Amino acid sequence: MSARYFEVFSPGYGKVAPRAALDSDAPRLDLNGDWAFRFSTTVLDEPDGFELPGFDDTGWDRLPVPSHWQLHGYGKPAYVNISYPIPVDPPFVPDENQTGDYRRVFDLPPSWAGTPAVVRFEGVDSCARVFLNGVELGVTFGSRLPAEFDASAALRPGRNVLAVRVHQYSSGTYLEDQDTWRMSGIFRDVTLLARPAGGIRDVFVHADYDAATGGGRLRIDVDADAPAEITIPQLGVTDVPVDRVFAFDAVRPWSAEDPFLYDAVLATGSERVRVRLGFRTVAINESGVLTVNGRRVVLRGVNRHEFDPERGRAVTVETMRRDVEMMKQHNINAVRTSHYPPHPKFLDLCDELGLWVMLECDLETHGFEYSGPEYWSDNPSDDPRWLSAYLDRVERTVERDKNHPSVISWSLGNEAGDGKNLEAMAAWVRERDSSRPIHYEGDRMARYVDIHAVMYRTPADVGRIGRGLLRPGENHYPANDGEGDPKDEPRNRMPFLLTEFAHAMGNGPGGLAEYMALCERYPRVQGGFVWEWMDQGLRTTDAEGREFFAYGGDFGEDLHDGNFICDGLVFPDRTPSPGLLEYQKVNEPVRIEAGDGANSIRVHNRYDFLDLSHLRFTWSLFRDGIPIADGVLPTPRLGPGERTELPIPATALPIDGDGERWLTVEAESAEPTAWAPRKHVVAWGQIPLPSTSDALPAMPSSAPVPAEPVDAHIVLGSARFDRRTGTLLSLDGQYLHGPQLALWRAPTDNDLSWTQGDARYWEARGLHRLRHRTVSVSPDRDGLTVVVRSAAAAVTCGFLTTYRWDTDGDRLRLRVHTEPVGHWPERGDSFAEAMVDTDLPPERYEELVRRDKAPSLARIGLRWTVPQEWSRVQWLGAGPGEAYPDSRQAVRIGRFQTTIEQMQTPYVRPQENGNRLDVRWAEVADPEGSGVRIEGDPVFNLAARRWSDQHLAAARHQTDLTAEPRTYLYTDHAVQGIGSGAVGPGVLPEYRLEVRPAEFTFVLTALPAPKPR
């Protein structure tokens, strides 16, 4: 049987040479819109006449282009991360290969008569065979790459028919094993482009900036059939022949912080091409530091898949702009286009609004890593039969996007192992464009790349890399200690980036501040890219008409990777998650904090290029969360990297009245920008000021109130307890049931990490199914003492808790002492990488190493149930959003109020969420104000929800959560951090919650309903 055209090692045939995406005034026809469409569930390899102009397609369906056919009722989406969705049998694919036939009729304007033309496809997944008026133009692979076919000979005056056969799977599938939805079709634009005689085929802009002189150097290579001239009005250049090098004494450079562009026009007699020039120079200096325009840069970036919850990868320009604007608003300055070139309009927006871009080739072969008898066996990256396909992909990547100043690095691809084909790609890129460094994380010894980059290393390991301590041959994946002198290891003299870090799956990531702090400590550590920008949940409706976001397994796939597709900083509808707010705060370009001097504020300009003249500084003074004064601070005159101290405003210093005082200083935009309105807050800081009281008021020293048995109850002041169990039943007539010791939480995606084993450990100890045995209930003249042992069936370990209650007649105080009892086995943490920096003092190092592997708890605290009607929550503490010990940078101390419903964070897969940190006091009440006030000594963690943690853990989607006839209230003494263990390191040792004794206190006061007037 002869080879089928979609099962070949070659990159297809018929395409014209790749070139830049050009903004030309040559005639063009937009071929997007509704196409005639025929769907087959099995492969169709030979045309049946559908390509002929006279074919009758009136019985066919209509499908919009661009789109994925799976999102329009043909087949179903499928999500797998690493595993191939087909048998690993390259270059072959199964006969169960969905095929879509497309037809588009268009009229060629008379003015086009005799004009050469190309038909351009921006993206077709995964293989397309193209016909025009029955004439085959060619076959293309490379789903996320453009392909142009010469249409000149096949075009006709008047009616024309473009026919395309698209296969779901092809040999190209083996090179496109990206971690995303597997969906098919013509999902980017289709255009017919006139190529007039004497026109401009291609342009390559070289616009360099000399940081020492402020000058610019411009050379533009133009591939044209006629002499070309250039006009740059802003630089006084008008109709000058382009075949020369232009030198300008002074230009305004382009950077992600100041994305200044010069508008240029290249012209021949028959075509004008508009080009936006950005003068900038990318280099790696003698210290191994990546620089732009002579200055070190830190990439505070994200990995971005193209995605829309309704359209998949068929994203609109409006969606792209929203992404870039949101990134800028949240202090993200860089994007890695994982794992393929994006729609070209996205890069136009990065040029315009300002983002550093690592532009990645459409290449990944991750499914070969473990599919064979040996590690990466039969990987195409080292198979010479695939060489032409590899080179074709990188050539199309570089040629299309070579003129974007935002693109400061080329990436050869993602997780494609290692091999000679990747080396050949790097050699081709270096020959074609030596102005940008080359990245590829899979070249772990950095033999053919310019940037040392890895994924998911711990902060401890990143610190060691920053200190230049890698040994020759050392590798973390697969693990190899290496040997020899670090001075002989070239990677210790290269820029270091985290290609992926801080996996943002579900609740998290934690530890962002620890990662980004390393960039300030070590010059060669220059940031990286959080995985990833957004949750890729598809908007779906269940049988009851309820809307939810679907993930792997929701479409009946026989092979899938569940909610691993939902691992972004924004939810599928582009609502910012708490993780994005945390990253925004960590990445602030201005740091504001208490100064070294008395009554001073330290301001640190963390911009790489800008001074602070574009910002306005304001201050607000709060007492117990209530604003009492505000004003404007002088804007510090600071250049990039500089620091200064400002005096605290005199009006904020006098201490008058009781209460806890905090000064909040904000840096906001003085004028509107292209991506944010005026007064957009780019940074803020909170500084505690001297206060007259900052602790829980002491209970009055009046005579103690005795606890008295009354029938089946024990009465202590206005509190009523169960006589047998000692459980609080009501306070001043208000229903308040509890407490029960709480040690577990509905596992986050990070808790479920297999290597660190937290969720597995908690489940094995039965912390989600505790049973409580009352050991004693002892009323006395000073109050009530209740002792309870809490443990689960089939285990010996548990906690013994003593609850000591007393009252002054109005307030009820609860003092808790709890301690572990029985045998608590080791946690079985098998994570092999260093979690503790060896550079720490020995005692601190040893303590953190111990804590890293110690048995863990999710929380130590109390669970209460309160009436369903208690729907409103007010508190003084950290807010307004959720926070955990290792993800707390984005919250500030204040007085906040919300509802129980609004306290929930709607992660696509429900899990632990909504914790409020450092709460001084909280009030939970019904709409009339009837409820309870809880005060900490000094602070506690607060959470409240309409369902139990067990209910939360069992849900797959938000639609699975239904309110119970009660509200669950959590007042926790301590909670464990979040980490990033879904991929990479889990909770850092300093944020781990060990199995340990604890003592804490709460004071409860009933809130009676207001009396009617």
JSON list of N, CA and C in Angstrom, two decimals, residues 360-390:
[
{"chain": "A", "resi": 360, "resn": "GLU", "atom": "N", "xyz": [7.66, 30.81, 20.51]},
{"chain": "A", "resi": 360, "resn": "GLU", "atom": "CA", "xyz": [7.94, 29.38, 20.48]},
{"chain": "A", "resi": 360, "resn": "GLU", "atom": "C", "xyz": [7.46, 28.73, 19.19]},
{"chain": "A", "resi": 361, "resn": "CYS", "atom": "N", "xyz": [8.26, 27.80, 18.70]},
{"chain": "A", "resi": 361, "resn": "CYS", "atom": "CA", "xyz": [7.92, 27.04, 17.50]},
{"chain": "A", "resi": 361, "resn": "CYS", "atom": "C", "xyz": [6.81, 26.03, 17.81]},
{"chain": "A", "resi": 362, "resn": "ASP", "atom": "N", "xyz": [6.08, 25.66, 16.79]},
{"chain": "A", "resi": 362, "resn": "ASP", "atom": "CA", "xyz": [4.99, 24.68, 16.91]},
{"chain": "A", "resi": 362, "resn": "ASP", "atom": "C", "xyz": [5.59, 23.28, 16.90]},
{"chain": "A", "resi": 363, "resn": "LEU", "atom": "N", "xyz": [6.12, 22.89, 18.08]},
{"chain": "A", "resi": 363, "resn": "LEU", "atom": "CA", "xyz": [6.81, 21.60, 18.16]},
{"chain": "A", "resi": 363, "resn": "LEU", "atom": "C", "xyz": [6.74, 21.05, 19.57]},
{"chain": "A", "resi": 364, "resn": "GLU", "atom": "N", "xyz": [6.23, 19.82, 19.71]},
{"chain": "A", "resi": 364, "resn": "GLU", "atom": "CA", "xyz": [6.31, 19.08, 20.96]},
{"chain": "A", "resi": 364, "resn": "GLU", "atom": "C", "xyz": [6.09, 17.61, 20.66]},
{"chain": "A", "resi": 365, "resn": "THR", "atom": "N", "xyz": [6.96, 16.76, 21.23]},
{"chain": "A", "resi": 365, "resn": "THR", "atom": "CA", "xyz": [6.86, 15.30, 21.04]},
{"chain": "A", "resi": 365, "resn": "THR", "atom": "C", "xyz": [6.83, 14.58, 22.38]},
{"chain": "A", "resi": 366, "resn": "HIS", "atom": "N", "xyz": [6.19, 15.20, 23.37]},
{"chain": "A", "resi": 366, "resn": "HIS", "atom": "CA", "xyz": [6.28, 14.73, 24.75]},
{"chain": "A", "resi": 366, "resn": "HIS", "atom": "C", "xyz": [5.84, 13.28, 24.91]},
{"chain": "A", "resi": 367, "resn": "GLY", "atom": "N", "xyz": [4.93, 12.82, 24.07]},
{"chain": "A", "resi": 367, "resn": "GLY", "atom": "CA", "xyz": [4.42, 11.46, 24.20]},
{"chain": "A", "resi": 367, "resn": "GLY", "atom": "C", "xyz": [5.44, 10.38, 23.98]},
{"chain": "A", "resi": 368, "resn": "PHE", "atom": "N", "xyz": [6.60, 10.72, 23.43]},
{"chain": "A", "resi": 368, "resn": "PHE", "atom": "CA", "xyz": [7.66, 9.72, 23.23]},
{"chain": "A", "resi": 368, "resn": "PHE", "atom": "C", "xyz": [8.52, 9.52, 24.48]},
{"chain": "A", "resi": 369, "resn": "GLU", "atom": "N", "xyz": [8.35, 10.37, 25.48]},
{"chain": "A", "resi": 369, "resn": "GLU", "atom": "CA", "xyz": [9.26, 10.31, 26.64]},
{"chain": "A", "resi": 369, "resn": "GLU", "atom": "C", "xyz": [9.23, 8.93, 27.29]},
{"chain": "A", "resi": 370, "resn": "TYR", "atom": "N", "xyz": [8.04, 8.39, 27.48]},
{"chain": "A", "resi": 370, "resn": "TYR", "atom": "CA", "xyz": [7.93, 7.11, 28.19]},
{"chain": "A", "resi": 370, "resn": "TYR", "atom": "C", "xyz": [7.16, 6.06, 27.40]},
{"chain": "A", "resi": 371, "resn": "SER", "atom": "N", "xyz": [6.91, 6.29, 26.13]},
{"chain": "A", "resi": 371, "resn": "SER", "atom": "CA", "xyz": [6.07, 5.36, 25.37]},
{"chain": "A", "resi": 371, "resn": "SER", "atom": "C", "xyz": [6.83, 4.12, 24.90]},
{"chain": "A", "resi": 372, "resn": "GLY", "atom": "N", "xyz": [8.16, 4.19, 24.83]},
{"chain": "A", "resi": 372, "resn": "GLY", "atom": "CA", "xyz": [8.93, 3.08, 24.30]},
{"chain": "A", "resi": 372, "resn": "GLY", "atom": "C", "xyz": [9.69, 2.33, 25.37]},
{"chain": "A", "resi": 373, "resn": "PRO", "atom": "N", "xyz": [10.52, 1.39, 24.97]},
{"chain": "A", "resi": 373, "resn": "PRO", "atom": "CA", "xyz": [11.27, 0.58, 25.94]},
{"chain": "A", "resi": 373, "resn": "PRO", "atom": "C", "xyz": [12.34, 1.37, 26.67]},
{"chain": "A", "resi": 374, "resn": "GLU", "atom": "N", "xyz": [12.80, 2.48, 26.08]},
{"chain": "A", "resi": 374, "resn": "GLU", "atom": "CA", "xyz": [13.81, 3.30, 26.70]},
{"chain": "A", "resi": 374, "resn": "GLU", "atom": "C", "xyz": [13.34, 4.75, 26.72]},
{"chain": "A", "resi": 375, "resn": "TYR", "atom": "N", "xyz": [14.00, 5.54, 27.55]},
{"chain": "A", "resi": 375, "resn": "TYR", "atom": "CA", "xyz": [13.68, 6.95, 27.70]},
{"chain": "A", "resi": 375, "resn": "TYR", "atom": "C", "xyz": [13.83, 7.66, 26.36]},
{"chain": "A", "resi": 376, "resn": "TRP", "atom": "N", "xyz": [12.73, 8.27, 25.89]},
{"chain": "A", "resi": 376, "resn": "TRP", "atom": "CA", "xyz": [12.68, 9.00, 24.64]},
{"chain": "A", "resi": 376, "resn": "TRP", "atom": "C", "xyz": [13.04, 8.13, 23.42]},
{"chain": "A", "resi": 377, "resn": "SER", "atom": "N", "xyz": [12.77, 6.85, 23.47]},
{"chain": "A", "resi": 377, "resn": "SER", "atom": "CA", "xyz": [13.09, 6.01, 22.31]},
{"chain": "A", "resi": 377, "resn": "SER", "atom": "C", "xyz": [12.20, 6.38, 21.14]},
{"chain": "A", "resi": 378, "resn": "ASP", "atom": "N", "xyz": [12.79, 6.33, 19.93]},
{"chain": "A", "resi": 378, "resn": "ASP", "atom": "CA", "xyz": [12.12, 6.64, 18.66]},
{"chain": "A", "resi": 378, "resn": "ASP", "atom": "C", "xyz": [11.63, 8.09, 18.58]},
{"chain": "A", "resi": 379, "resn": "ASN", "atom": "N", "xyz": [12.20, 8.95, 19.39]},
{"chain": "A", "resi": 379, "resn": "ASN", "atom": "CA", "xyz": [11.78, 10.36, 19.37]},
{"chain": "A", "resi": 379, "resn": "ASN", "atom": "C", "xyz": [12.13, 11.00, 18.03]},
{"chain": "A", "resi": 380, "resn": "PRO", "atom": "N", "xyz": [11.16, 11.64, 17.39]},
{"chain": "A", "resi": 380, "resn": "PRO", "atom": "CA", "xyz": [11.46, 12.29, 16.10]},
{"chain": "A", "resi": 380, "resn": "PRO", "atom": "C", "xyz": [12.58, 13.31, 16.17]},
{"chain": "A", "resi": 381, "resn": "SER", "atom": "N", "xyz": [12.86, 13.87, 17.34]},
{"chain": "A", "resi": 381, "resn": "SER", "atom": "CA", "xyz": [13.89, 14.91, 17.44]},
{"chain": "A", "resi": 381, "resn": "SER", "atom": "C", "xyz": [15.27, 14.42, 17.07]},
{"chain": "A", "resi": 382, "resn": "ASP", "atom": "N", "xyz": [15.48, 13.10, 17.13]},
{"chain": "A", "resi": 382, "resn": "ASP", "atom": "CA", "xyz": [16.80, 12.57, 16.77]},
{"chain": "A", "resi": 382, "resn": "ASP", "atom": "C", "xyz": [16.71, 11.60, 15.60]},
{"chain": "A", "resi": 383, "resn": "ASP", "atom": "N", "xyz": [15.62, 11.70, 14.84]},
{"chain": "A", "resi": 383, "resn": "ASP", "atom": "CA", "xyz": [15.38, 10.81, 13.70]},
{"chain": "A", "resi": 383, "resn": "ASP", "atom": "C", "xyz": [15.55, 11.63, 12.43]},
{"chain": "A", "resi": 384, "resn": "PRO", "atom": "N", "xyz": [16.56, 11.33, 11.59]},
{"chain": "A", "resi": 384, "resn": "PRO", "atom": "CA", "xyz": [16.82, 12.16, 10.41]},
{"chain": "A", "resi": 384, "resn": "PRO", "atom": "C", "xyz": [15.67, 12.20, 9.42]},
{"chain": "A", "resi": 385, "resn": "ARG", "atom": "N", "xyz": [14.75, 11.24, 9.49]},
{"chain": "A", "resi": 385, "resn": "ARG", "atom": "CA", "xyz": [13.62, 11.26, 8.57]},
{"chain": "A", "resi": 385, "resn": "ARG", "atom": "C", "xyz": [12.71, 12.46, 8.82]},
{"chain": "A", "resi": 386, "resn": "TRP", "atom": "N", "xyz": [12.77, 13.01, 10.03]},
{"chain": "A", "resi": 386, "resn": "TRP", "atom": "CA", "xyz": [11.92, 14.14, 10.38]},
{"chain": "A", "resi": 386, "resn": "TRP", "atom": "C", "xyz": [12.63, 15.49, 10.21]},
{"chain": "A", "resi": 387, "resn": "LEU", "atom": "N", "xyz": [13.89, 15.50, 9.78]},
{"chain": "A", "resi": 387, "resn": "LEU", "atom": "CA", "xyz": [14.67, 16.73, 9.75]},
{"chain": "A", "resi": 387, "resn": "LEU", "atom": "C", "xyz": [13.99, 17.83, 8.94]},
{"chain": "A", "resi": 388, "resn": "SER", "atom": "N", "xyz": [13.51, 17.50, 7.76]},
{"chain": "A", "resi": 388, "resn": "SER", "atom": "CA", "xyz": [12.91, 18.54, 6.92]},
{"chain": "A", "resi": 388, "resn": "SER", "atom": "C", "xyz": [11.65, 19.12, 7.57]},
{"chain": "A", "resi": 389, "resn": "ALA", "atom": "N", "xyz": [10.89, 18.29, 8.29]},
{"chain": "A", "resi": 389, "resn": "ALA", "atom": "CA", "xyz": [9.70, 18.78, 8.98]},
{"chain": "A", "resi": 389, "resn": "ALA", "atom": "C", "xyz": [10.08, 19.73, 10.11]},
{"chain": "A", "resi": 390, "resn": "TYR", "atom": "N", "xyz": [11.14, 19.39, 10.85]},
{"chain": "A", "resi": 390, "resn": "TYR", "atom": "CA", "xyz": [11.59, 20.26, 11.94]},
{"chain": "A", "resi": 390, "resn": "TYR", "atom": "C", "xyz": [12.05, 21.61, 11.38]}
]
